[in-house]
């Protein structure tokens, strides 16, 4: 583990934020790519007309209860209320400084080191949607936290049409 210096987290929804925080607390350098204009994942993109399906008292971060000023008006908060809570979590633990918002991952490649005794690294090519420019970020490890509701990219793989099993 001492050779892992930088971890890339893809996605700044609930899972991505908790992952980033846990890695930071463990001493890793963390970079987060988030395609949206803010943190929150599904609660940012789809909160209009949606609400939490469980009481808000059971939908909390383990180390961050709802602040009094953000407690929802009723037992099942709106998506906007949940998004505000998730963003408050990111602010409370200073996660925004590790997050690149409006950054769409384009490709992710493992790079083999020139020296045989070093572990491989990952090259994440991403688009900064604000500037229109592409950048490359390198990391020793990648954690995908893209969420259940994101659109998956399924690569073209030779022979895939003959595969009889289920792929995710």
PDB file of C-alpha atoms in Angstrom:
ATOM      1  CA  UNK A   1       0.000   0.000   0.000  1.00  0.00           C
ATOM      2  CA  UNK A   2       2.905   2.377   0.521  1.00  0.00           C
ATOM      3  CA  UNK A   3       3.393   2.426  -3.272  1.00  0.00           C
ATOM      4  CA  UNK A   4      -0.170   3.710  -3.785  1.00  0.00           C
ATOM      5  CA  UNK A   5       0.188   7.449  -3.674  1.00  0.00           C
ATOM      6  CA  UNK A   6      -2.788   8.778  -5.632  1.00  0.00           C
ATOM      7  CA  UNK A   7      -6.277   7.377  -5.991  1.00  0.00           C
ATOM      8  CA  UNK A   8      -8.765   8.563  -8.593  1.00  0.00           C
ATOM      9  CA  UNK A   9     -12.439   8.397  -7.658  1.00  0.00           C
ATOM     10  CA  UNK A  10     -14.852   8.696 -10.581  1.00  0.00           C
ATOM     11  CA  UNK A  11     -18.144  10.180  -9.429  1.00  0.00           C
ATOM     12  CA  UNK A  12     -19.032  12.569  -6.612  1.00  0.00           C
ATOM     13  CA  UNK A  13     -22.367  11.154  -5.551  1.00  0.00           C
ATOM     14  CA  UNK A  14     -22.994   9.651  -2.138  1.00  0.00           C
ATOM     15  CA  UNK A  15     -20.648   6.676  -2.710  1.00  0.00           C
ATOM     16  CA  UNK A  16     -17.906   8.744  -4.336  1.00  0.00           C
ATOM     17  CA  UNK A  17     -17.868  11.313  -1.545  1.00  0.00           C
ATOM     18  CA  UNK A  18     -17.701   8.670   1.178  1.00  0.00           C
ATOM     19  CA  UNK A  19     -14.972   6.830  -0.712  1.00  0.00           C
ATOM     20  CA  UNK A  20     -12.937  10.009  -1.151  1.00  0.00           C
ATOM     21  CA  UNK A  21     -13.282  10.874   2.523  1.00  0.00           C
ATOM     22  CA  UNK A  22     -12.262   7.379   3.670  1.00  0.00           C
ATOM     23  CA  UNK A  23      -9.213   7.417   1.393  1.00  0.00           C
ATOM     24  CA  UNK A  24      -8.180  10.892   2.572  1.00  0.00           C
ATOM     25  CA  UNK A  25      -8.531   9.820   6.203  1.00  0.00           C
ATOM     26  CA  UNK A  26      -6.257   6.867   5.408  1.00  0.00           C
ATOM     27  CA  UNK A  27      -3.577   9.216   4.095  1.00  0.00           C
ATOM     28  CA  UNK A  28      -4.006   8.844   0.340  1.00  0.00           C
ATOM     29  CA  UNK A  29      -3.890  11.664  -2.166  1.00  0.00           C
ATOM     30  CA  UNK A  30      -7.303  11.742  -3.839  1.00  0.00           C
ATOM     31  CA  UNK A  31      -8.655  13.288  -7.012  1.00  0.00           C
ATOM     32  CA  UNK A  32     -12.346  13.055  -7.896  1.00  0.00           C
ATOM     33  CA  UNK A  33     -13.777  13.493 -11.392  1.00  0.00           C
ATOM     34  CA  UNK A  34     -17.423  14.521 -11.497  1.00  0.00           C
ATOM     35  CA  UNK A  35     -19.272  15.041 -14.757  1.00  0.00           C
ATOM     36  CA  UNK A  36     -21.991  17.181 -13.155  1.00  0.00           C
ATOM     37  CA  UNK A  37     -21.856  20.808 -12.140  1.00  0.00           C
ATOM     38  CA  UNK A  38     -21.987  19.889  -8.450  1.00  0.00           C
ATOM     39  CA  UNK A  39     -21.715  16.893  -6.162  1.00  0.00           C
ATOM     40  CA  UNK A  40     -24.680  14.700  -5.411  1.00  0.00           C
ATOM     41  CA  UNK A  41     -24.998  12.325  -8.335  1.00  0.00           C
ATOM     42  CA  UNK A  42     -28.612  11.361  -8.877  1.00  0.00           C
ATOM     43  CA  UNK A  43     -29.741  13.948  -6.322  1.00  0.00           C
ATOM     44  CA  UNK A  44     -28.277  16.726  -8.458  1.00  0.00           C
ATOM     45  CA  UNK A  45     -29.409  15.555 -11.874  1.00  0.00           C
ATOM     46  CA  UNK A  46     -32.826  14.119 -11.094  1.00  0.00           C
ATOM     47  CA  UNK A  47     -34.150  15.704  -7.955  1.00  0.00           C
ATOM     48  CA  UNK A  48     -37.052  17.619  -9.513  1.00  0.00           C
ATOM     49  CA  UNK A  49     -40.205  15.719  -8.689  1.00  0.00           C
ATOM     50  CA  UNK A  50     -38.353  13.027  -6.737  1.00  0.00           C
ATOM     51  CA  UNK A  51     -38.225  12.357  -3.044  1.00  0.00           C
ATOM     52  CA  UNK A  52     -36.446   9.993  -0.722  1.00  0.00           C
ATOM     53  CA  UNK A  53     -38.231   6.648  -0.365  1.00  0.00           C
ATOM     54  CA  UNK A  54     -37.170   6.079   3.218  1.00  0.00           C
ATOM     55  CA  UNK A  55     -37.386   8.360   6.244  1.00  0.00           C
ATOM     56  CA  UNK A  56     -34.573  10.909   6.235  1.00  0.00           C
ATOM     57  CA  UNK A  57     -33.464   9.756   9.690  1.00  0.00           C
ATOM     58  CA  UNK A  58     -32.153   6.506   8.164  1.00  0.00           C
ATOM     59  CA  UNK A  59     -30.614   8.135   5.070  1.00  0.00           C
ATOM     60  CA  UNK A  60     -27.661   9.876   6.654  1.00  0.00           C
ATOM     61  CA  UNK A  61     -23.913   9.678   6.442  1.00  0.00           C
ATOM     62  CA  UNK A  62     -22.622   7.717   9.466  1.00  0.00           C
ATOM     63  CA  UNK A  63     -20.460  10.607  10.638  1.00  0.00           C
ATOM     64  CA  UNK A  64     -22.662  13.510   9.555  1.00  0.00           C
ATOM     65  CA  UNK A  65     -26.211  13.806  10.885  1.00  0.00           C
ATOM     66  CA  UNK A  66     -28.470  16.321   9.157  1.00  0.00           C
ATOM     67  CA  UNK A  67     -27.586  19.811  10.406  1.00  0.00           C
ATOM     68  CA  UNK A  68     -30.583  21.464  12.084  1.00  0.00           C
ATOM     69  CA  UNK A  69     -30.868  24.038   9.288  1.00  0.00           C
ATOM     70  CA  UNK A  70     -31.072  21.261   6.674  1.00  0.00           C
ATOM     71  CA  UNK A  71     -33.525  18.951   8.416  1.00  0.00           C
ATOM     72  CA  UNK A  72     -36.290  18.194   5.907  1.00  0.00           C
ATOM     73  CA  UNK A  73     -39.772  19.636   6.238  1.00  0.00           C
ATOM     74  CA  UNK A  74     -41.311  16.156   6.384  1.00  0.00           C
ATOM     75  CA  UNK A  75     -40.245  12.555   6.899  1.00  0.00           C
ATOM     76  CA  UNK A  76     -39.568  11.933   3.178  1.00  0.00           C
ATOM     77  CA  UNK A  77     -37.420  14.818   1.916  1.00  0.00           C
ATOM     78  CA  UNK A  78     -37.464  16.124  -1.614  1.00  0.00           C
ATOM     79  CA  UNK A  79     -34.565  15.449  -3.933  1.00  0.00           C
ATOM     80  CA  UNK A  80     -33.445  19.049  -3.561  1.00  0.00           C
ATOM     81  CA  UNK A  81     -33.334  18.669   0.229  1.00  0.00           C
ATOM     82  CA  UNK A  82     -31.251  15.490  -0.124  1.00  0.00           C
ATOM     83  CA  UNK A  83     -28.912  17.232  -2.583  1.00  0.00           C
ATOM     84  CA  UNK A  84     -28.420  20.109  -0.141  1.00  0.00           C
ATOM     85  CA  UNK A  85     -27.516  17.598   2.581  1.00  0.00           C
ATOM     86  CA  UNK A  86     -25.035  15.754   0.326  1.00  0.00           C
ATOM     87  CA  UNK A  87     -23.393  19.062  -0.687  1.00  0.00           C
ATOM     88  CA  UNK A  88     -23.174  20.060   2.990  1.00  0.00           C
ATOM     89  CA  UNK A  89     -21.303  16.794   3.660  1.00  0.00           C
ATOM     90  CA  UNK A  90     -18.786  17.654   0.937  1.00  0.00           C
ATOM     91  CA  UNK A  91     -18.311  21.148   2.397  1.00  0.00           C
ATOM     92  CA  UNK A  92     -18.043  19.937   6.000  1.00  0.00           C
ATOM     93  CA  UNK A  93     -15.183  17.566   5.176  1.00  0.00           C
ATOM     94  CA  UNK A  94     -13.491  19.892   2.658  1.00  0.00           C
ATOM     95  CA  UNK A  95     -13.990  17.463  -0.211  1.00  0.00           C
ATOM     96  CA  UNK A  96     -14.669  20.098  -2.880  1.00  0.00           C
ATOM     97  CA  UNK A  97     -10.967  20.937  -3.129  1.00  0.00           C
ATOM     98  CA  UNK A  98     -10.326  17.390  -4.365  1.00  0.00           C
ATOM     99  CA  UNK A  99     -13.181  17.379  -6.887  1.00  0.00           C
ATOM    100  CA  UNK A 100     -13.005  18.462 -10.519  1.00  0.00           C
ATOM    101  CA  UNK A 101     -16.575  19.372 -11.405  1.00  0.00           C
ATOM    102  CA  UNK A 102     -17.848  19.369 -14.996  1.00  0.00           C
ATOM    103  CA  UNK A 103     -15.155  16.817 -15.823  1.00  0.00           C
ATOM    104  CA  UNK A 104     -16.256  13.954 -18.058  1.00  0.00           C
ATOM    105  CA  UNK A 105     -14.108  10.826 -18.099  1.00  0.00           C
ATOM    106  CA  UNK A 106     -13.353   9.939 -21.717  1.00  0.00           C
ATOM    107  CA  UNK A 107     -11.007   6.994 -21.355  1.00  0.00           C
ATOM    108  CA  UNK A 108      -9.097   5.090 -18.737  1.00  0.00           C
ATOM    109  CA  UNK A 109      -5.969   3.090 -19.540  1.00  0.00           C
ATOM    110  CA  UNK A 110      -3.576   1.124 -17.426  1.00  0.00           C
ATOM    111  CA  UNK A 111       0.037   2.087 -18.090  1.00  0.00           C
ATOM    112  CA  UNK A 112       2.835  -0.393 -17.499  1.00  0.00           C
ATOM    113  CA  UNK A 113       5.902   1.161 -15.880  1.00  0.00           C
ATOM    114  CA  UNK A 114       9.233   1.285 -17.669  1.00  0.00           C
ATOM    115  CA  UNK A 115      10.846  -0.275 -14.615  1.00  0.00           C
ATOM    116  CA  UNK A 116       9.613  -3.796 -13.864  1.00  0.00           C
ATOM    117  CA  UNK A 117       9.540  -3.418 -10.080  1.00  0.00           C
ATOM    118  CA  UNK A 118       6.992  -0.589  -9.997  1.00  0.00           C
ATOM    119  CA  UNK A 119       3.232  -1.115 -10.066  1.00  0.00           C
ATOM    120  CA  UNK A 120       1.233   0.040 -13.089  1.00  0.00           C
ATOM    121  CA  UNK A 121      -0.567   3.370 -13.067  1.00  0.00           C
ATOM    122  CA  UNK A 122      -3.791   4.537 -14.644  1.00  0.00           C
ATOM    123  CA  UNK A 123      -4.153   7.372 -17.158  1.00  0.00           C
ATOM    124  CA  UNK A 124      -7.567   9.015 -17.000  1.00  0.00           C
ATOM    125  CA  UNK A 125      -8.313  11.192 -20.018  1.00  0.00           C
ATOM    126  CA  UNK A 126     -11.089  13.632 -19.228  1.00  0.00           C
ATOM    127  CA  UNK A 127     -12.858  16.600 -20.754  1.00  0.00           C
ATOM    128  CA  UNK A 128     -13.199  19.805 -18.778  1.00  0.00           C
ATOM    129  CA  UNK A 129     -16.673  20.738 -19.993  1.00  0.00           C
ATOM    130  CA  UNK A 130     -16.225  24.387 -18.969  1.00  0.00           C
ATOM    131  CA  UNK A 131     -13.119  25.012 -21.087  1.00  0.00           C
ATOM    132  CA  UNK A 132     -13.628  22.302 -23.714  1.00  0.00           C
ATOM    133  CA  UNK A 133     -10.050  21.159 -23.120  1.00  0.00           C
ATOM    134  CA  UNK A 134      -8.910  17.593 -22.485  1.00  0.00           C
ATOM    135  CA  UNK A 135      -6.553  16.635 -19.696  1.00  0.00           C
ATOM    136  CA  UNK A 136      -4.836  13.514 -18.395  1.00  0.00           C
ATOM    137  CA  UNK A 137      -4.739  12.621 -14.740  1.00  0.00           C
ATOM    138  CA  UNK A 138      -2.613   9.732 -13.512  1.00  0.00           C
ATOM    139  CA  UNK A 139      -3.298   7.609 -10.474  1.00  0.00           C
ATOM    140  CA  UNK A 140      -2.062   4.426  -8.881  1.00  0.00           C
ATOM    141  CA  UNK A 141      -5.574   3.151  -8.248  1.00  0.00           C
ATOM    142  CA  UNK A 142      -9.078   3.937  -9.537  1.00  0.00           C
ATOM    143  CA  UNK A 143     -12.419   3.564  -7.774  1.00  0.00           C
ATOM    144  CA  UNK A 144     -15.506   3.809  -9.984  1.00  0.00           C
ATOM    145  CA  UNK A 145     -18.441   5.357  -8.131  1.00  0.00           C
ATOM    146  CA  UNK A 146     -20.529   6.217 -11.163  1.00  0.00           C
ATOM    147  CA  UNK A 147     -23.788   5.094  -9.652  1.00  0.00           C
ATOM    148  CA  UNK A 148     -26.673   2.901 -10.554  1.00  0.00           C
ATOM    149  CA  UNK A 149     -28.342   5.523 -12.731  1.00  0.00           C
ATOM    150  CA  UNK A 150     -25.424   6.529 -14.936  1.00  0.00           C
ATOM    151  CA  UNK A 151     -25.241   5.397 -18.546  1.00  0.00           C
ATOM    152  CA  UNK A 152     -22.707   2.586 -18.764  1.00  0.00           C
ATOM    153  CA  UNK A 153     -20.087   2.382 -21.475  1.00  0.00           C
ATOM    154  CA  UNK A 154     -19.824  -1.125 -22.822  1.00  0.00           C
ATOM    155  CA  UNK A 155     -16.706  -1.460 -24.957  1.00  0.00           C
ATOM    156  CA  UNK A 156     -16.584  -3.375 -28.195  1.00  0.00           C
ATOM    157  CA  UNK A 157     -14.922  -6.676 -27.387  1.00  0.00           C
ATOM    158  CA  UNK A 158     -14.055  -9.213 -30.033  1.00  0.00           C
ATOM    159  CA  UNK A 159     -16.272 -12.270 -29.636  1.00  0.00           C
ATOM    160  CA  UNK A 160     -18.781 -10.570 -27.314  1.00  0.00           C
ATOM    161  CA  UNK A 161     -21.674 -11.604 -29.566  1.00  0.00           C
ATOM    162  CA  UNK A 162     -20.884 -15.266 -28.776  1.00  0.00           C
ATOM    163  CA  UNK A 163     -20.853 -14.710 -25.016  1.00  0.00           C
ATOM    164  CA  UNK A 164     -23.811 -16.558 -23.449  1.00  0.00           C
ATOM    165  CA  UNK A 165     -23.568 -15.151 -19.921  1.00  0.00           C
ATOM    166  CA  UNK A 166     -24.692 -11.925 -18.342  1.00  0.00           C
ATOM    167  CA  UNK A 167     -22.471  -8.875 -18.420  1.00  0.00           C
ATOM    168  CA  UNK A 168     -22.758  -5.794 -16.272  1.00  0.00           C
TER     169      UNK A 168
END
